[in-house]
Short mmCIF file of C-alpha atoms and ligand atoms in Angstrom, two decimals:
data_model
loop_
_atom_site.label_atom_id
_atom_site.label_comp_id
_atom_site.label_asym_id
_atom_site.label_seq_id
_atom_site.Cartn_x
_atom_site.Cartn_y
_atom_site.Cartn_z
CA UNK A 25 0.00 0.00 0.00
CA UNK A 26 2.87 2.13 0.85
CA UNK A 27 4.37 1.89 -2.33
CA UNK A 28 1.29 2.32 -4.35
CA UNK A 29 1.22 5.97 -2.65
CA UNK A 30 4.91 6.57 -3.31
CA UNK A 31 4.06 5.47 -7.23
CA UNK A 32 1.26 7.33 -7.33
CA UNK A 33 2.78 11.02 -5.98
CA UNK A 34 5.32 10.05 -8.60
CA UNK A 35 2.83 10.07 -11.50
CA UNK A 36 2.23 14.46 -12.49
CA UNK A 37 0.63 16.52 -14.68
CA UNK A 38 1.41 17.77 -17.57
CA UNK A 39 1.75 21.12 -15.86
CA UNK A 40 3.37 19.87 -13.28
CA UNK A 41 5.67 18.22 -15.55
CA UNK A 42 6.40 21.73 -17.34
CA UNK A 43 7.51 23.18 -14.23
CA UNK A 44 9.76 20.34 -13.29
CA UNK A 45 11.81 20.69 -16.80
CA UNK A 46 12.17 24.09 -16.84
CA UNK A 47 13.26 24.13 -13.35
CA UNK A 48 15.80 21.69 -14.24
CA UNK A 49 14.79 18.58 -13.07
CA UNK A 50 14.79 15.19 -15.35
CA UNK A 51 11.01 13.90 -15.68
CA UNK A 52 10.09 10.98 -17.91
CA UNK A 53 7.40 11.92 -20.85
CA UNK A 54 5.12 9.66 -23.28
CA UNK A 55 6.15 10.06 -26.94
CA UNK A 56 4.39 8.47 -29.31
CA UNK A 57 7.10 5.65 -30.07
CA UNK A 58 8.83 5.03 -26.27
CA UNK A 59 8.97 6.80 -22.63
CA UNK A 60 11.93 8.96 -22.95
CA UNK A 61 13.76 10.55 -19.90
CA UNK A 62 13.91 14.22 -20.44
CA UNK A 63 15.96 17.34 -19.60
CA UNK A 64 16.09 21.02 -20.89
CA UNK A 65 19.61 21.13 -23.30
CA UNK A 66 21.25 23.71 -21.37
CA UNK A 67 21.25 22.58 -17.85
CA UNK A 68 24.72 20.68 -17.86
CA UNK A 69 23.48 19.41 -13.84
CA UNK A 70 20.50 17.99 -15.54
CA UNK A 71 22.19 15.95 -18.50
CA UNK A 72 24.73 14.30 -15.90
CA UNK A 73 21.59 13.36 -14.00
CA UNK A 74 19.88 11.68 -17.07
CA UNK A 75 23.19 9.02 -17.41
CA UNK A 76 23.26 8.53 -13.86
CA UNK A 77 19.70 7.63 -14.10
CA UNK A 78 19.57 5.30 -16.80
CA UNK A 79 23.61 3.81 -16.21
CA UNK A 80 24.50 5.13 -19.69
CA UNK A 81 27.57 4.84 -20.51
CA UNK A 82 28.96 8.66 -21.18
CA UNK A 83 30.07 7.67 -24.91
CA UNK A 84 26.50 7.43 -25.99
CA UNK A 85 24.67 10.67 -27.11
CA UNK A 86 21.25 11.63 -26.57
CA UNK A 87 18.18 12.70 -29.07
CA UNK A 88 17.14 16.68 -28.80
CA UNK A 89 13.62 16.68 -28.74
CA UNK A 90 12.38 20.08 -30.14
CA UNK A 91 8.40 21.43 -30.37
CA UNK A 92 9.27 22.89 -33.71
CA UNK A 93 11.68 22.77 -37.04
CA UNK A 94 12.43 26.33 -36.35
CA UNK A 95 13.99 25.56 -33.03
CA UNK A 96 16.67 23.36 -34.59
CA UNK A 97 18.21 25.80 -36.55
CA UNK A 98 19.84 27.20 -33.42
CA UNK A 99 21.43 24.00 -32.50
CA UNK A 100 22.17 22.31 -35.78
CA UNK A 101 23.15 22.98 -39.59
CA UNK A 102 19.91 22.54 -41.90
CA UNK A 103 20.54 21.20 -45.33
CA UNK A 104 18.16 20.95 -47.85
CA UNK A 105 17.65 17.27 -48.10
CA UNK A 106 17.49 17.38 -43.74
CA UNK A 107 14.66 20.05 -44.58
CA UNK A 108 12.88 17.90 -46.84
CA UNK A 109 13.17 14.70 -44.55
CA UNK A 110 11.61 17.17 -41.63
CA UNK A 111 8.82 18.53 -43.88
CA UNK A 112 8.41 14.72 -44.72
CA UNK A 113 8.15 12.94 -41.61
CA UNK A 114 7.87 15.59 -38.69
CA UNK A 115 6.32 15.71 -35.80
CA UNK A 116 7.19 12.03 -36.28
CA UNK A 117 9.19 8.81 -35.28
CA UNK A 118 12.18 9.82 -37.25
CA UNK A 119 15.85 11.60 -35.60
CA UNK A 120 18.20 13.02 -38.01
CA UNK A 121 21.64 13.71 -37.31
CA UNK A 122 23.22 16.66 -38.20
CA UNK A 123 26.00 18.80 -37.65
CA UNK A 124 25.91 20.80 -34.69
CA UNK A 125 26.45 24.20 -33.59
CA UNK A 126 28.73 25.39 -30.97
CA UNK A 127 26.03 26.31 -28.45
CA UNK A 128 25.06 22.49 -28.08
CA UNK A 129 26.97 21.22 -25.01
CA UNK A 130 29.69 18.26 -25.38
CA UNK A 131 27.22 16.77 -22.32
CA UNK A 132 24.05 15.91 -24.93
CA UNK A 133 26.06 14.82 -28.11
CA UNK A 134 28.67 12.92 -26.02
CA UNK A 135 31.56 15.02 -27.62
CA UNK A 136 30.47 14.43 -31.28
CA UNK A 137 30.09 16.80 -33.94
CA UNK A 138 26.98 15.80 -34.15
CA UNK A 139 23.50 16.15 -33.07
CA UNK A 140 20.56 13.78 -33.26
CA UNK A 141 17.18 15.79 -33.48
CA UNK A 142 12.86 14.91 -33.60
CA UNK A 143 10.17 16.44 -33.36
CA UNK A 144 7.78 13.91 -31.74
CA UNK A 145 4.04 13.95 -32.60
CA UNK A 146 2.52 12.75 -29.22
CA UNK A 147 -0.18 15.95 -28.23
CA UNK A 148 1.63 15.20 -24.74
CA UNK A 149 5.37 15.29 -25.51
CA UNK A 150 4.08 18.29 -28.08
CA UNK A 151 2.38 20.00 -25.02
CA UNK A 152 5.39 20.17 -22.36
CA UNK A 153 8.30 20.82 -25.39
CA UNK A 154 5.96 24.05 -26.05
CA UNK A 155 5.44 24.67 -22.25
CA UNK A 156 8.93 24.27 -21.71
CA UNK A 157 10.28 26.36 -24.59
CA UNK A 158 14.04 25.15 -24.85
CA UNK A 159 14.89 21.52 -26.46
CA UNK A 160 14.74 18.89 -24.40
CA UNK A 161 17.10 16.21 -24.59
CA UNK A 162 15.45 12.55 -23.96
CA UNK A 163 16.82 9.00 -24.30
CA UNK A 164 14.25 5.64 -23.33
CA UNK A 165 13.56 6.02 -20.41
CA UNK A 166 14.56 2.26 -19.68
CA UNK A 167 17.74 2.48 -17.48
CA UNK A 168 20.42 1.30 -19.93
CA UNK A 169 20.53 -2.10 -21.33
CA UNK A 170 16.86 -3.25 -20.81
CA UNK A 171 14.02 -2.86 -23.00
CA UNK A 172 12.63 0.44 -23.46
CA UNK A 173 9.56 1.55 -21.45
CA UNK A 174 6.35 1.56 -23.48
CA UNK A 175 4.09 2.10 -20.23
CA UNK A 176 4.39 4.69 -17.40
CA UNK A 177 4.68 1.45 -14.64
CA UNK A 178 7.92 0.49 -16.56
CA UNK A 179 9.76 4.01 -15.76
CA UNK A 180 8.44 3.79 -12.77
CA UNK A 181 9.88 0.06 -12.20
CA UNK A 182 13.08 0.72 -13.58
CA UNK A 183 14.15 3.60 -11.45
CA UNK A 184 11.80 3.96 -8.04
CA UNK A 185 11.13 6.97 -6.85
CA UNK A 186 13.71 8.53 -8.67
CA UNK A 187 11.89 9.84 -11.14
CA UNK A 188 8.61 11.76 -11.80
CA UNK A 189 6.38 10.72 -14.80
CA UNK A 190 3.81 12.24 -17.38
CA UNK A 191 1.24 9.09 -17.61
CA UNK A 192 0.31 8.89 -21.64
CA UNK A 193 -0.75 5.55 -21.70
CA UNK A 194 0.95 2.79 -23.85
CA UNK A 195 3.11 4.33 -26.60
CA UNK A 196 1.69 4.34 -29.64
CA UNK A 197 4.21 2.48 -31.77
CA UNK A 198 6.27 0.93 -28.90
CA UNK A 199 9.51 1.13 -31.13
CA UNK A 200 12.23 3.92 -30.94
CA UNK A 201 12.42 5.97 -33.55
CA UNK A 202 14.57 5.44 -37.13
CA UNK A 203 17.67 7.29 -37.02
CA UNK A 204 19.14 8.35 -39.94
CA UNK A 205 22.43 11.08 -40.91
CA UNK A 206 21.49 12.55 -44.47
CA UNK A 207 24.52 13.22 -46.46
CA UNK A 208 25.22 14.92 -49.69
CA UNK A 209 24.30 11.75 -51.60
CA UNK A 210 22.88 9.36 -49.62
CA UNK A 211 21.13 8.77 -46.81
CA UNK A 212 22.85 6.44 -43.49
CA UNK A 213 20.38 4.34 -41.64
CA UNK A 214 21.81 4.23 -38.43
CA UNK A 215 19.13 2.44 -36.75
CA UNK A 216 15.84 1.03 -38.23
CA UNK A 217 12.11 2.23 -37.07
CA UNK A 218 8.88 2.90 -38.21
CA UNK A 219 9.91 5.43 -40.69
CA UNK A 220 10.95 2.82 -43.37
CA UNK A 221 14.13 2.72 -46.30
CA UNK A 222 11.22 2.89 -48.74
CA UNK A 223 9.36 5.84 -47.34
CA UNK A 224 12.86 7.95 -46.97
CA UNK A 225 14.09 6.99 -50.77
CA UNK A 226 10.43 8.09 -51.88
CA UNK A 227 10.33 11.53 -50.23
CA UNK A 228 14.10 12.46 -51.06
CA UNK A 229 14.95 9.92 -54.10
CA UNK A 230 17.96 9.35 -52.33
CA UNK A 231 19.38 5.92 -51.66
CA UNK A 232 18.86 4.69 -48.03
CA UNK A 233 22.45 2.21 -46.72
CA UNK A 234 23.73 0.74 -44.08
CA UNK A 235 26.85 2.90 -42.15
CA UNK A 236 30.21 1.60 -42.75
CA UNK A 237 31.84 0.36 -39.44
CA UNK A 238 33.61 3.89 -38.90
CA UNK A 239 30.16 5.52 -38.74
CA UNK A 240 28.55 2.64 -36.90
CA UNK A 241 31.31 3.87 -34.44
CA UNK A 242 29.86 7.55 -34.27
CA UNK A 243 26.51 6.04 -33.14
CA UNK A 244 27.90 4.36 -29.84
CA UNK A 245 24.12 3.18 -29.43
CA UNK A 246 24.00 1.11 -31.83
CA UNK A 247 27.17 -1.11 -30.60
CA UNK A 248 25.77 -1.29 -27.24
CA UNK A 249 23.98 -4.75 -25.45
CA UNK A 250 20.35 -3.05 -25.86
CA UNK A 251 16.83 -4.32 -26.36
CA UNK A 252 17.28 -7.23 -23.62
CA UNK A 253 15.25 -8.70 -20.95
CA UNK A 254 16.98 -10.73 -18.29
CA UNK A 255 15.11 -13.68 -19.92
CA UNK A 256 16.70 -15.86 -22.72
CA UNK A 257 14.88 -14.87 -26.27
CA UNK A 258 15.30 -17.44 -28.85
CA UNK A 259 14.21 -16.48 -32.51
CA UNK A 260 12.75 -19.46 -34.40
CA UNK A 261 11.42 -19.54 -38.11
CA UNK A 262 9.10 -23.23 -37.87
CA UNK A 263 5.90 -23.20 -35.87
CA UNK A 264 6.84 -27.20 -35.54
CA UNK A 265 9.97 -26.57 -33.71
CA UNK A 266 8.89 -23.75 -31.31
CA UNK A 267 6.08 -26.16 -29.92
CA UNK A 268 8.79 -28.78 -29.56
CA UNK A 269 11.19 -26.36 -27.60
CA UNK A 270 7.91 -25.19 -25.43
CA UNK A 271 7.04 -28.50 -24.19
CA UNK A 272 10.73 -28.37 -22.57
CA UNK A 273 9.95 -25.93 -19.96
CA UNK A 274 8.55 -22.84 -18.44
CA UNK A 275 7.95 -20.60 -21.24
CA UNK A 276 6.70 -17.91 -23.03
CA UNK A 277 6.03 -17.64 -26.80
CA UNK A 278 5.46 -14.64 -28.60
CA UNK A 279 3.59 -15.45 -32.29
CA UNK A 280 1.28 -14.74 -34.66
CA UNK A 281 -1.36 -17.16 -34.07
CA UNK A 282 -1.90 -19.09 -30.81
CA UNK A 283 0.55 -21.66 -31.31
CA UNK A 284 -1.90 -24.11 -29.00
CA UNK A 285 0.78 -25.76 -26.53
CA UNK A 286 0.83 -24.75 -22.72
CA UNK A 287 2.59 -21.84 -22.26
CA UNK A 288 2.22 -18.17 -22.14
CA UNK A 289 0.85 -16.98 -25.23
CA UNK A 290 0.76 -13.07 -26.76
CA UNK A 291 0.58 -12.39 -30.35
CA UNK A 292 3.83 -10.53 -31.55
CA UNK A 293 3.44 -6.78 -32.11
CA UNK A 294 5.91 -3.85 -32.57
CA UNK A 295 3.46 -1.62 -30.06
CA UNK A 296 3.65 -4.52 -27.34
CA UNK A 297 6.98 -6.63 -27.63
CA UNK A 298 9.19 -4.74 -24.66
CA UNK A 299 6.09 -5.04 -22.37
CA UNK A 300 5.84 -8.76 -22.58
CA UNK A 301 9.98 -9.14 -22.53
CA UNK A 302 9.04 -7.46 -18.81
CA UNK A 303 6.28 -9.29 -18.03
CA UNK A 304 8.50 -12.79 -19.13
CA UNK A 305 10.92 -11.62 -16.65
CA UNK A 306 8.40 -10.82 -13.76
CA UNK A 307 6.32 -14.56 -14.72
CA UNK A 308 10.22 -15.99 -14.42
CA UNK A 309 9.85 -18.28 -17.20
CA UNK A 310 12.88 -20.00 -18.55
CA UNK A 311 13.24 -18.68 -22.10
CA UNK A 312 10.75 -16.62 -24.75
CA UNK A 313 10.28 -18.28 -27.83
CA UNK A 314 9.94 -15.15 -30.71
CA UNK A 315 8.07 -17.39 -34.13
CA UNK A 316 9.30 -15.36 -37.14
CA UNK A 317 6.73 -15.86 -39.79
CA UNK A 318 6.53 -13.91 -43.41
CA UNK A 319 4.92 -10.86 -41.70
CA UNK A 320 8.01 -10.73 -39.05
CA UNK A 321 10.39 -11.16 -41.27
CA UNK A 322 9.60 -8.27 -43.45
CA UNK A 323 9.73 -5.58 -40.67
CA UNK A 324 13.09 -4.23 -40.38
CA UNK A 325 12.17 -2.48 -37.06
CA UNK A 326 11.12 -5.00 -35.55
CA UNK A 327 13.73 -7.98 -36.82
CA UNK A 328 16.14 -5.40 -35.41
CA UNK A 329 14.79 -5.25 -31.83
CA UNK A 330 14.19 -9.04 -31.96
CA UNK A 331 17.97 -9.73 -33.13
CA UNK A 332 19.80 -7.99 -30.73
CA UNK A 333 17.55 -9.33 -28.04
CA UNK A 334 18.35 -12.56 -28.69
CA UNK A 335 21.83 -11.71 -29.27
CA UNK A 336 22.54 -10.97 -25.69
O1 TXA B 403 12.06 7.03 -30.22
C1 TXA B 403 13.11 7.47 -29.74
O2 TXA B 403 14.07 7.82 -30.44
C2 TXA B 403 13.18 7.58 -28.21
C3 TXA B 403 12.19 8.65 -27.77
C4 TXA B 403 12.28 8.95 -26.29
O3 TXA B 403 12.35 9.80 -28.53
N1 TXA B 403 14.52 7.90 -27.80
C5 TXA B 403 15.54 7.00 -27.89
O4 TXA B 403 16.75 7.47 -27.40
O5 TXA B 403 15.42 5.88 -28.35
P1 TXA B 403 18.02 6.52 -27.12
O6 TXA B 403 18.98 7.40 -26.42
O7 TXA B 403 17.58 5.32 -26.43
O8 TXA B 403 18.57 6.20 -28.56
C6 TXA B 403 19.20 7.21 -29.30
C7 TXA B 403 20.06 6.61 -30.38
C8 TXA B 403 21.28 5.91 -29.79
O9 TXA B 403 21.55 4.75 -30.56
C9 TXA B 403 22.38 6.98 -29.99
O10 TXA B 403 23.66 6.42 -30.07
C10 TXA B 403 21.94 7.61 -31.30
O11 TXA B 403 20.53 7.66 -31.23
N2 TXA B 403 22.48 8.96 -31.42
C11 TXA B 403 22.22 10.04 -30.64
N3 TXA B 403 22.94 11.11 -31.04
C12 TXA B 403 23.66 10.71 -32.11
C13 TXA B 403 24.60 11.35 -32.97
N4 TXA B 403 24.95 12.63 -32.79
N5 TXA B 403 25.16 10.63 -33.97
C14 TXA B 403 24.80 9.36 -34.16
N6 TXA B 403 23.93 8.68 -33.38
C15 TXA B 403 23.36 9.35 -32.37
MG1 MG B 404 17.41 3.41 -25.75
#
């Protein structure tokens, strides 16, 4: 009872939530693809307090969230092909990194020359980056290494009474967003999401490929262990060999259709994938068996997440 309290006074307005941020303070805020852990740009106390939170390691940089186009001009360079990819797919679940201005503090962009930027279309996020007024810089809210937090009770899980939260409900989409570095020619895809390959080469006729290992480098994120619940996740492409592998224990299986074998069963979905990586850990099955059918196999946002969790 106690500690429903606690969680509740933990759980604010989006007012509340306003004053917070531009005060300073780090408050986790619903955008429309994860939870994301958020601090106003220029409050150097308040970055260091957003990698404390979530253990992140200092090499990795972290997305400026900003309420308009307009406001990235002051932190980053704007070339045409960035403008079109912003006119494309903003407020949206795409970050494009571009080079940054002096203003933007070492602290967000980890030292790069870099700077990763969205506009994210959730009315709440929208709401408290107008309230607020300055960018706010926001990784997942998951502390580092587990799956990202696609409900309000996972931030609040992950770090206590740490941290405040803006309750939006389940996210939307449930998958971070694509990040991609436009160049003069092409366009890097540094990290797959909803915003597809085919959707970018269609709005900008550009040519969407994968970094080469030196700029795989200058997105530390991507070489980190991410993605992963404490629970073994074991990708499997035959429906015949999963129900095999889940009569050999406590499991949970994560498929299409209901794969009819005793075990915990939930249909596999981008919006809902993290949340039942959680709940496998807090059931304390043995492994989660992931069936990769046609549909799956297609969605490069999704294969991704699955991959590396399974990797780990
Ligand atoms: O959907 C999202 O993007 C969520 C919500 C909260 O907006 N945020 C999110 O942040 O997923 P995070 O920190 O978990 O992932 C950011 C990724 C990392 O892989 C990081 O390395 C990369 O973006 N990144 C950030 N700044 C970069 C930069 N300047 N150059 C290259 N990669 C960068
Ligand atoms: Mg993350």
């Amino acid at each position: 009872m106690a500690d429903e309290t606690a969680a509740e006074l933990k759980v604010i307005t989006v007012d509340e939530a306003v004053r917070r941020l531009r005060a300073g303070e780090v408050v986790a805020i619903p955008t429309e693809t994860v939870y994301g852990l958020a601090a106003r740009i220029d409050r150097p106390e308040a970055i260091a307090r957003i990698f404390e939170l979530k253990g992140r390691p200092q090499d990795n940089p972290l997305i400026v969230h900003v309420a308009d186009p307009a406001q990235v001009d002051e932190i980053a360079v704007v070339s045409d092909i960035a403008r079109t990819l912003m006119d494309s797919f903003w407020p949206g679940p795409l970050t494009i990194v571009l080079p940054k201005r002096p203003g933007v503090s070492d602290d967000v962009t980890a030292g790069l020359d870099t700077v990763a930027v969205r506009m994210p279309a959730a009315p709440i996020a929208c709401e408290i980056l107008r309230g607020v007024g300055v960018p706010l810089a926001a990784p997942s809210a998951n502390r580092s290494g587990r799956p990202s937090a696609t409900i309000a009770q996972h931030v609040l899980d992950d770090h206590g009474d740490r941290v405040c939260v803006v309750d939006g409900g389940p996210c939307e989409q449930g998958l971070e967003s694509t990040v991609v570095r436009p160049l003069n020619d092409k366009i890097l895809m540094l990290r797959p999401g909803m915003i597809t390959r085919e959707a970018l080469t269609k709005a900008t006729g550009l040519s969407v490929v994968d970094p080469e290992l030196g700029d795989l480098r200058r997105s530390p994120g991507t070489q980190h262990r991410h993605y992963a619940p404490q629970v073994p996740v074991i990708l499997c492409d035959d429906l015949g060999r999963l129900r095999e592998q889940a009569g050999m224990g406590n499991v949970m299986i994560l498929s299409a259709v209901d794969p009819g074998v005793d075990a915990f069963w939930h249909s596999l979905d981008a919006r809902t994938v993290f949340a039942h990586f959680r709940e496998a850990e807090r059931l304390g099955v043995d492994k989660i068996l992931v069936h990769l059918d046609e549909t799956v196999r297609v969605d490069e946002a999704l294969m991704n997440r699955l991959r590396r969790a399974a990797e780990s």
